[in-house]
């Protein structure tokens, strides 16, 4: 079965596919928008989008939107009840760390905030709503290569991909709400589908790797690289915000601790978040890292856990950070964010006890190990 793991909260979704050579995966977008993101390898994405497709917004995906269907506007930014989240807790999710053992199933009784033992890993998965994956795509597709003007008809996107997550940004494909897709890889590979529950159906389209902004944040041992492939204002989506963060071994990222769990116009967005990790090994030694989430005034999430390749941490609320890469083991994590706000934007508040660290970065050099390059790029 190609789906090795899947997670969902009220707004965010994440699937990880492990495709054998030539193996197809049929995906129904349902009430969510999705991005197909190669983690290792390339693939072909055949997408039949709903008809007709509206034009893209001119605001970088940050235009105000009507309230969610079936709900009245909430000035506090609270999401409408999600009848599909049958395993939801007080915040719509059981926060904690989940490992990508096998295809998703109901979570086992493991308390939030600690890494699962080996015997538990095959059972630790979040509830997945009915709109995630599963239905076959329509059979008729029109050939449209990368970079062609998106239209309302079926399209084919050929993603070059990459050898691994530390080999630079990758190209990707956007799939609209209510669309259907088929994903296949001639050589096989690993692919993430990042999604968000949404209202608007935007056109399916191709995202070139060369157009992904690469940002270096922090300094010294707080240096990290951010691949802003679907950041707000960079790539048009309805609600989805997604970026990749790469942290050299021995460094801290997602620091100072910050939060985005309350709606304060112009100051803070209300966004839930999924972290998905891959940690570089050293020779035959698997990599590891650590993740901290501490309670905020808006929630109770309290996590300090070891993370390894294939793990995910679900963060409905709380101060998150640091993400700690063990010395000798570079850390990658994929951030998937979405929320109920009328504007698609990423506004954060630093923890008042730790925000001062930013002032120490002025005039200091970024870690010379950054940026991570593609294998074929000159150093």
Short mmCIF file of C-alpha atoms in Angstrom, two decimals:
data_model
loop_
_atom_site.label_atom_id
_atom_site.label_comp_id
_atom_site.label_asym_id
_atom_site.label_seq_id
_atom_site.Cartn_x
_atom_site.Cartn_y
_atom_site.Cartn_z
CA UNK A 1 0.00 0.00 0.00
CA UNK A 2 1.64 3.30 -1.06
CA UNK A 3 0.33 5.43 1.84
CA UNK A 4 2.79 4.80 4.67
CA UNK A 5 1.32 7.42 6.98
CA UNK A 6 -1.34 10.10 7.17
CA UNK A 7 -2.35 12.73 9.68
CA UNK A 8 -5.08 15.34 9.94
CA UNK A 9 -6.27 18.05 12.30
CA UNK A 10 -9.20 20.46 11.96
CA UNK A 11 -7.55 22.33 9.08
CA UNK A 12 -4.30 20.62 8.11
CA UNK A 13 -3.62 17.30 6.39
CA UNK A 14 -0.46 15.35 5.54
CA UNK A 15 0.08 12.08 3.69
CA UNK A 16 3.43 10.42 2.96
CA UNK A 17 3.58 8.03 0.00
CA UNK A 18 6.26 5.40 -0.62
CA UNK A 19 5.77 4.43 -4.27
CA UNK A 20 7.38 1.41 -5.88
CA UNK A 21 8.58 1.84 -9.49
CA UNK A 22 5.52 2.31 -11.69
CA UNK A 23 3.05 2.03 -8.80
CA UNK A 24 0.13 4.48 -9.11
CA UNK A 25 -1.71 6.20 -6.27
CA UNK A 26 -5.20 7.61 -6.84
CA UNK A 27 -6.08 10.64 -4.72
CA UNK A 28 -9.39 12.44 -4.21
CA UNK A 29 -8.87 15.98 -2.98
CA UNK A 30 -12.31 16.28 -1.36
CA UNK A 31 -12.77 19.45 0.67
CA UNK A 32 -9.04 20.19 0.79
CA UNK A 33 -6.41 21.74 -1.45
CA UNK A 34 -3.15 19.79 -1.77
CA UNK A 35 0.46 20.10 -2.89
CA UNK A 36 2.41 17.08 -4.15
CA UNK A 37 5.97 17.55 -2.85
CA UNK A 38 8.74 15.08 -3.78
CA UNK A 39 10.88 14.07 -0.81
CA UNK A 40 13.06 11.57 -2.72
CA UNK A 41 12.64 10.86 -6.43
CA UNK A 42 10.53 12.29 -9.22
CA UNK A 43 6.97 11.56 -10.27
CA UNK A 44 4.19 12.29 -12.71
CA UNK A 45 1.00 13.88 -11.39
CA UNK A 46 -2.16 13.57 -13.47
CA UNK A 47 -4.82 15.95 -12.23
CA UNK A 48 -8.47 16.30 -13.24
CA UNK A 49 -9.61 19.51 -11.60
CA UNK A 50 -13.21 20.63 -11.10
CA UNK A 51 -14.76 22.73 -13.85
CA UNK A 52 -14.74 25.65 -14.19
CA UNK A 53 -11.70 26.98 -12.30
CA UNK A 54 -11.81 30.57 -11.03
CA UNK A 55 -8.90 32.88 -11.82
CA UNK A 56 -6.06 33.09 -9.33
CA UNK A 57 -6.29 35.93 -6.81
CA UNK A 58 -3.97 38.86 -7.37
CA UNK A 59 -2.97 39.20 -3.73
CA UNK A 60 -0.56 36.30 -3.26
CA UNK A 61 -3.21 34.18 -1.59
CA UNK A 62 -3.91 36.63 1.22
CA UNK A 63 -7.24 38.13 0.14
CA UNK A 64 -10.12 38.10 2.65
CA UNK A 65 -12.55 35.23 2.15
CA UNK A 66 -16.11 34.55 3.20
CA UNK A 67 -16.64 32.54 6.39
CA UNK A 68 -16.49 28.76 6.21
CA UNK A 69 -19.56 27.13 4.81
CA UNK A 70 -22.30 26.62 7.38
CA UNK A 71 -20.77 28.90 9.97
CA UNK A 72 -21.06 32.52 11.04
CA UNK A 73 -18.00 34.77 11.24
CA UNK A 74 -16.15 34.42 14.53
CA UNK A 75 -14.16 37.50 15.54
CA UNK A 76 -12.01 35.35 17.79
CA UNK A 77 -10.99 33.22 14.82
CA UNK A 78 -12.47 29.98 16.18
CA UNK A 79 -12.93 27.26 13.53
CA UNK A 80 -16.38 25.83 12.90
CA UNK A 81 -17.02 22.37 14.34
CA UNK A 82 -15.66 19.62 12.10
CA UNK A 83 -18.09 16.70 12.14
CA UNK A 84 -15.45 14.49 10.53
CA UNK A 85 -12.99 14.75 13.43
CA UNK A 86 -14.41 11.90 15.46
CA UNK A 87 -11.20 11.46 17.45
CA UNK A 88 -10.78 15.15 18.21
CA UNK A 89 -9.99 16.29 21.74
CA UNK A 90 -10.50 19.72 23.25
CA UNK A 91 -8.46 21.36 20.49
CA UNK A 92 -9.59 19.04 17.72
CA UNK A 93 -6.57 16.74 17.96
CA UNK A 94 -4.58 14.64 20.37
CA UNK A 95 -1.25 16.50 20.18
CA UNK A 96 1.91 14.47 20.23
CA UNK A 97 4.44 12.61 18.13
CA UNK A 98 3.40 10.05 15.55
CA UNK A 99 5.62 7.63 13.63
CA UNK A 100 5.11 6.54 10.04
CA UNK A 101 5.03 2.79 10.66
CA UNK A 102 2.29 1.54 8.33
CA UNK A 103 -0.89 2.78 6.67
CA UNK A 104 -2.91 5.01 8.99
CA UNK A 105 -5.28 3.67 11.58
CA UNK A 106 -6.88 4.95 14.75
CA UNK A 107 -4.43 6.19 17.41
CA UNK A 108 -3.57 3.97 20.33
CA UNK A 109 -3.81 4.99 23.97
CA UNK A 110 -0.44 6.69 24.36
CA UNK A 111 -0.33 9.90 26.34
CA UNK A 112 0.62 13.03 24.34
CA UNK A 113 4.09 14.45 24.61
CA UNK A 114 6.38 11.43 24.52
CA UNK A 115 7.88 9.47 21.67
CA UNK A 116 6.24 6.08 21.04
CA UNK A 117 8.06 2.94 21.95
CA UNK A 118 8.89 0.60 19.11
CA UNK A 119 5.92 -1.63 19.93
CA UNK A 120 3.60 1.36 19.69
CA UNK A 121 4.88 2.97 16.50
CA UNK A 122 2.71 0.96 14.15
CA UNK A 123 -0.38 2.14 16.02
CA UNK A 124 0.27 5.88 16.52
CA UNK A 125 -1.68 7.74 13.85
CA UNK A 126 -4.14 10.60 13.89
CA UNK A 127 -7.71 10.32 12.62
CA UNK A 128 -8.02 11.02 8.91
CA UNK A 129 -11.23 12.61 7.61
CA UNK A 130 -13.18 10.99 4.80
CA UNK A 131 -11.92 13.45 2.17
CA UNK A 132 -8.31 12.23 2.42
CA UNK A 133 -7.24 10.05 -0.52
CA UNK A 134 -8.74 6.84 -1.77
CA UNK A 135 -10.98 7.50 -4.77
CA UNK A 136 -9.63 6.73 -8.27
CA UNK A 137 -8.94 9.63 -10.60
CA UNK A 138 -10.93 10.02 -13.81
CA UNK A 139 -9.23 8.19 -16.72
CA UNK A 140 -9.03 11.04 -19.28
CA UNK A 141 -6.00 13.36 -19.07
CA UNK A 142 -4.60 16.03 -21.38
CA UNK A 143 -0.84 16.31 -21.75
CA UNK A 144 0.42 19.56 -20.21
CA UNK A 145 4.07 19.81 -19.26
CA UNK A 146 5.59 21.86 -16.44
CA UNK A 147 5.32 25.59 -16.93
CA UNK A 148 2.36 25.45 -19.31
CA UNK A 149 -0.52 27.82 -18.63
CA UNK A 150 -2.93 26.08 -16.20
CA UNK A 151 -6.44 25.49 -17.49
CA UNK A 152 -9.67 23.95 -16.37
CA UNK A 153 -9.09 20.62 -18.15
CA UNK A 154 -7.11 17.59 -16.96
CA UNK A 155 -3.36 18.16 -16.80
CA UNK A 156 -0.13 16.19 -16.42
CA UNK A 157 2.73 17.60 -14.34
CA UNK A 158 6.12 15.88 -14.52
CA UNK A 159 8.05 16.59 -11.34
CA UNK A 160 11.82 16.23 -11.55
CA UNK A 161 12.00 15.93 -7.77
CA UNK A 162 15.30 15.43 -5.96
CA UNK A 163 17.50 12.70 -4.52
CA UNK A 164 16.61 13.63 -0.96
CA UNK A 165 15.38 16.45 1.24
CA UNK A 166 18.91 17.85 1.77
CA UNK A 167 19.49 18.25 -2.00
CA UNK A 168 17.85 21.65 -2.37
CA UNK A 169 14.31 22.79 -3.15
CA UNK A 170 12.13 20.67 -5.41
CA UNK A 171 9.44 21.39 -7.95
CA UNK A 172 5.87 20.55 -6.94
CA UNK A 173 2.27 20.40 -8.13
CA UNK A 174 -0.83 22.08 -6.70
CA UNK A 175 -4.12 20.11 -6.66
CA UNK A 176 -7.42 21.96 -6.18
CA UNK A 177 -10.30 21.23 -3.86
CA UNK A 178 -12.75 18.68 -5.36
CA UNK A 179 -10.14 17.53 -7.90
CA UNK A 180 -8.85 14.01 -8.55
CA UNK A 181 -5.27 13.00 -9.21
CA UNK A 182 -3.08 10.01 -9.94
CA UNK A 183 0.56 10.00 -8.83
CA UNK A 184 3.11 7.55 -10.21
CA UNK A 185 6.91 7.34 -10.24
CA UNK A 186 8.85 5.46 -12.91
CA UNK A 187 11.83 4.89 -10.59
CA UNK A 188 9.89 4.90 -7.33
CA UNK A 189 10.28 7.35 -4.47
CA UNK A 190 8.85 9.07 -1.41
CA UNK A 191 6.35 11.91 -1.73
CA UNK A 192 4.46 14.17 0.67
CA UNK A 193 0.93 15.40 0.06
CA UNK A 194 0.36 18.50 2.18
CA UNK A 195 -3.18 19.79 2.41
CA UNK A 196 -5.61 22.17 4.04
CA UNK A 197 -9.38 22.20 4.30
CA UNK A 198 -10.58 25.15 2.23
CA UNK A 199 -13.49 26.84 0.46
CA UNK A 200 -12.11 28.07 -2.89
CA UNK A 201 -11.10 25.84 -5.80
CA UNK A 202 -8.00 27.35 -7.45
CA UNK A 203 -6.42 26.09 -10.69
CA UNK A 204 -4.11 23.10 -10.69
CA UNK A 205 -0.60 24.23 -11.57
CA UNK A 206 3.14 23.52 -11.51
CA UNK A 207 5.63 25.10 -9.08
CA UNK A 208 9.21 25.24 -10.46
CA UNK A 209 12.09 24.55 -8.08
CA UNK A 210 13.94 27.58 -9.43
CA UNK A 211 11.17 29.87 -8.18
CA UNK A 212 11.25 28.61 -4.56
CA UNK A 213 12.65 31.40 -2.33
CA UNK A 214 15.44 30.11 -0.09
CA UNK A 215 15.84 32.06 3.15
CA UNK A 216 18.62 31.81 5.74
CA UNK A 217 17.40 32.70 9.24
CA UNK A 218 19.21 33.24 12.49
CA UNK A 219 22.97 33.19 13.11
CA UNK A 220 25.59 30.95 14.68
CA UNK A 221 24.07 27.86 16.28
CA UNK A 222 20.58 29.21 15.59
CA UNK A 223 21.14 29.21 11.81
CA UNK A 224 18.71 27.37 9.57
CA UNK A 225 17.49 27.35 5.98
CA UNK A 226 13.85 27.82 4.97
CA UNK A 227 12.55 26.75 1.56
CA UNK A 228 9.43 28.92 1.22
CA UNK A 229 7.73 26.91 -1.53
CA UNK A 230 4.16 27.64 -0.38
CA UNK A 231 4.61 30.51 2.05
CA UNK A 232 1.89 33.15 2.23
CA UNK A 233 2.55 35.74 -0.46
CA UNK A 234 4.84 33.37 -2.41
CA UNK A 235 2.51 30.75 -3.92
CA UNK A 236 -1.25 31.15 -4.24
CA UNK A 237 -3.39 28.85 -2.10
CA UNK A 238 -6.73 29.33 -0.38
CA UNK A 239 -5.67 28.41 3.18
CA UNK A 240 -2.58 26.21 2.96
CA UNK A 241 0.82 27.52 4.11
CA UNK A 242 3.79 25.14 3.86
CA UNK A 243 7.58 25.49 4.07
CA UNK A 244 10.63 23.26 4.56
CA UNK A 245 13.21 23.95 7.29
CA UNK A 246 16.74 22.48 7.26
CA UNK A 247 18.90 22.70 10.38
CA UNK A 248 22.60 21.71 10.43
CA UNK A 249 23.56 19.15 13.06
CA UNK A 250 24.13 20.72 16.48
CA UNK A 251 21.94 23.76 15.77
CA UNK A 252 18.60 24.89 17.13
CA UNK A 253 15.78 26.07 14.88
CA UNK A 254 12.18 27.13 15.45
CA UNK A 255 13.80 29.42 17.99
CA UNK A 256 13.02 31.59 19.86
CA UNK A 257 9.85 29.67 20.76
CA UNK A 258 6.87 31.26 19.07
CA UNK A 259 3.16 30.72 18.69
CA UNK A 260 0.28 31.37 16.30
CA UNK A 261 -2.77 30.05 18.13
CA UNK A 262 -4.83 33.23 18.67
CA UNK A 263 -6.35 35.71 16.25
CA UNK A 264 -5.01 39.24 16.82
CA UNK A 265 -5.29 41.31 13.61
CA UNK A 266 -1.93 42.46 12.33
CA UNK A 267 -0.11 40.75 15.20
CA UNK A 268 -0.82 37.01 15.32
CA UNK A 269 -2.55 34.45 13.09
CA UNK A 270 -4.50 31.45 14.32
CA UNK A 271 -2.85 28.49 12.59
CA UNK A 272 -2.52 24.87 13.58
CA UNK A 273 0.63 23.12 12.39
CA UNK A 274 2.08 19.70 11.53
CA UNK A 275 5.83 19.08 11.71
CA UNK A 276 7.11 16.10 9.66
CA UNK A 277 10.77 15.11 10.18
CA UNK A 278 13.61 13.45 8.32
CA UNK A 279 16.96 13.25 10.12
CA UNK A 280 20.26 12.56 8.33
CA UNK A 281 22.10 9.45 9.51
CA UNK A 282 25.83 9.27 10.24
CA UNK A 283 27.23 6.19 8.51
CA UNK A 284 25.02 3.37 9.83
CA UNK A 285 23.75 5.34 12.82
CA UNK A 286 20.18 6.67 12.41
CA UNK A 287 19.71 10.34 13.14
CA UNK A 288 17.64 11.87 15.91
CA UNK A 289 16.53 15.23 17.22
CA UNK A 290 14.21 16.76 19.80
CA UNK A 291 11.11 18.93 19.68
CA UNK A 292 9.64 21.11 22.41
CA UNK A 293 6.12 22.57 22.58
CA UNK A 294 5.09 24.36 25.77
CA UNK A 295 1.63 25.50 26.92
CA UNK A 296 0.41 28.93 25.89
CA UNK A 297 -2.54 30.94 27.25
CA UNK A 298 -4.65 29.57 24.38
CA UNK A 299 -3.99 25.87 24.92
CA UNK A 300 -2.52 23.00 26.90
CA UNK A 301 -0.12 21.34 24.44
CA UNK A 302 3.01 20.28 26.35
CA UNK A 303 5.54 18.13 24.46
CA UNK A 304 9.21 17.28 24.82
CA UNK A 305 9.99 14.37 22.55
CA UNK A 306 12.68 12.64 20.54
CA UNK A 307 12.01 12.71 16.81
CA UNK A 308 13.40 10.51 14.05
CA UNK A 309 12.86 10.09 10.33
CA UNK A 310 9.15 9.56 9.63
CA UNK A 311 7.92 11.12 12.86
CA UNK A 312 5.38 13.93 12.97
CA UNK A 313 4.36 16.28 15.77
CA UNK A 314 0.86 17.78 15.70
CA UNK A 315 0.61 21.27 17.18
CA UNK A 316 -2.91 22.68 17.59
CA UNK A 317 -1.61 25.40 19.95
CA UNK A 318 1.32 26.32 22.16
CA UNK A 319 4.78 27.88 22.04
CA UNK A 320 6.74 25.65 19.65
CA UNK A 321 10.50 25.48 19.69
CA UNK A 322 13.22 24.72 19.85
CA UNK A 323 13.68 22.00 17.22
CA UNK A 324 17.06 20.55 18.15
CA UNK A 325 19.32 18.75 15.67
CA UNK A 326 21.75 16.37 17.35
CA UNK A 327 25.41 17.01 16.49
CA UNK A 328 26.36 15.15 13.33
CA UNK A 329 22.74 14.73 12.22
CA UNK A 330 21.22 17.41 9.99
CA UNK A 331 17.48 17.87 10.58
CA UNK A 332 14.73 18.44 8.01
CA UNK A 333 11.15 19.21 8.84
CA UNK A 334 8.16 20.03 6.71
CA UNK A 335 5.75 22.57 8.22
CA UNK A 336 2.09 22.38 7.19
CA UNK A 337 -0.15 25.20 8.47
CA UNK A 338 -3.74 26.36 8.04
CA UNK A 339 -6.43 28.00 10.12
CA UNK A 340 -9.80 29.73 10.15
CA UNK A 341 -8.64 33.32 9.61
CA UNK A 342 -10.15 35.49 6.88
CA UNK A 343 -6.64 36.31 5.57
CA UNK A 344 -3.96 33.78 4.65
CA UNK A 345 -0.94 35.06 6.56
CA UNK A 346 1.77 33.85 8.94
CA UNK A 347 1.98 36.18 11.93
CA UNK A 348 3.73 34.94 15.06
CA UNK A 349 4.51 36.04 18.62
CA UNK A 350 7.85 35.20 20.20
CA UNK A 351 7.89 33.79 23.73
CA UNK A 352 8.42 36.78 26.05
CA UNK A 353 11.14 34.98 27.99
CA UNK A 354 13.22 34.09 24.93
CA UNK A 355 12.56 36.63 22.17
CA UNK A 356 15.67 38.61 23.17
CA UNK A 357 17.86 36.05 21.40
CA UNK A 358 17.06 37.67 18.04
CA UNK A 359 18.99 40.81 19.05
CA UNK A 360 22.18 38.76 19.43
CA UNK A 361 22.15 37.72 15.76
CA UNK A 362 22.90 41.21 14.46
CA UNK A 363 26.33 41.29 12.85
CA UNK A 364 26.95 37.58 13.35
CA UNK A 365 27.57 35.15 10.50
CA UNK A 366 25.17 32.46 9.36
CA UNK A 367 26.42 28.89 9.80
CA UNK A 368 28.84 28.28 6.88
CA UNK A 369 27.24 24.87 6.26
CA UNK A 370 24.25 26.71 4.80
CA UNK A 371 22.69 26.74 2.34
CA UNK A 372 22.21 23.08 1.46
CA UNK A 373 22.83 22.73 -2.28
CA UNK A 374 21.59 20.37 -4.93
CA UNK A 375 24.22 17.73 -5.68
CA UNK A 376 24.74 19.19 -9.19
CA UNK A 377 25.04 22.79 -7.99
CA UNK A 378 28.49 24.36 -7.47
CA UNK A 379 29.36 24.89 -3.81
#
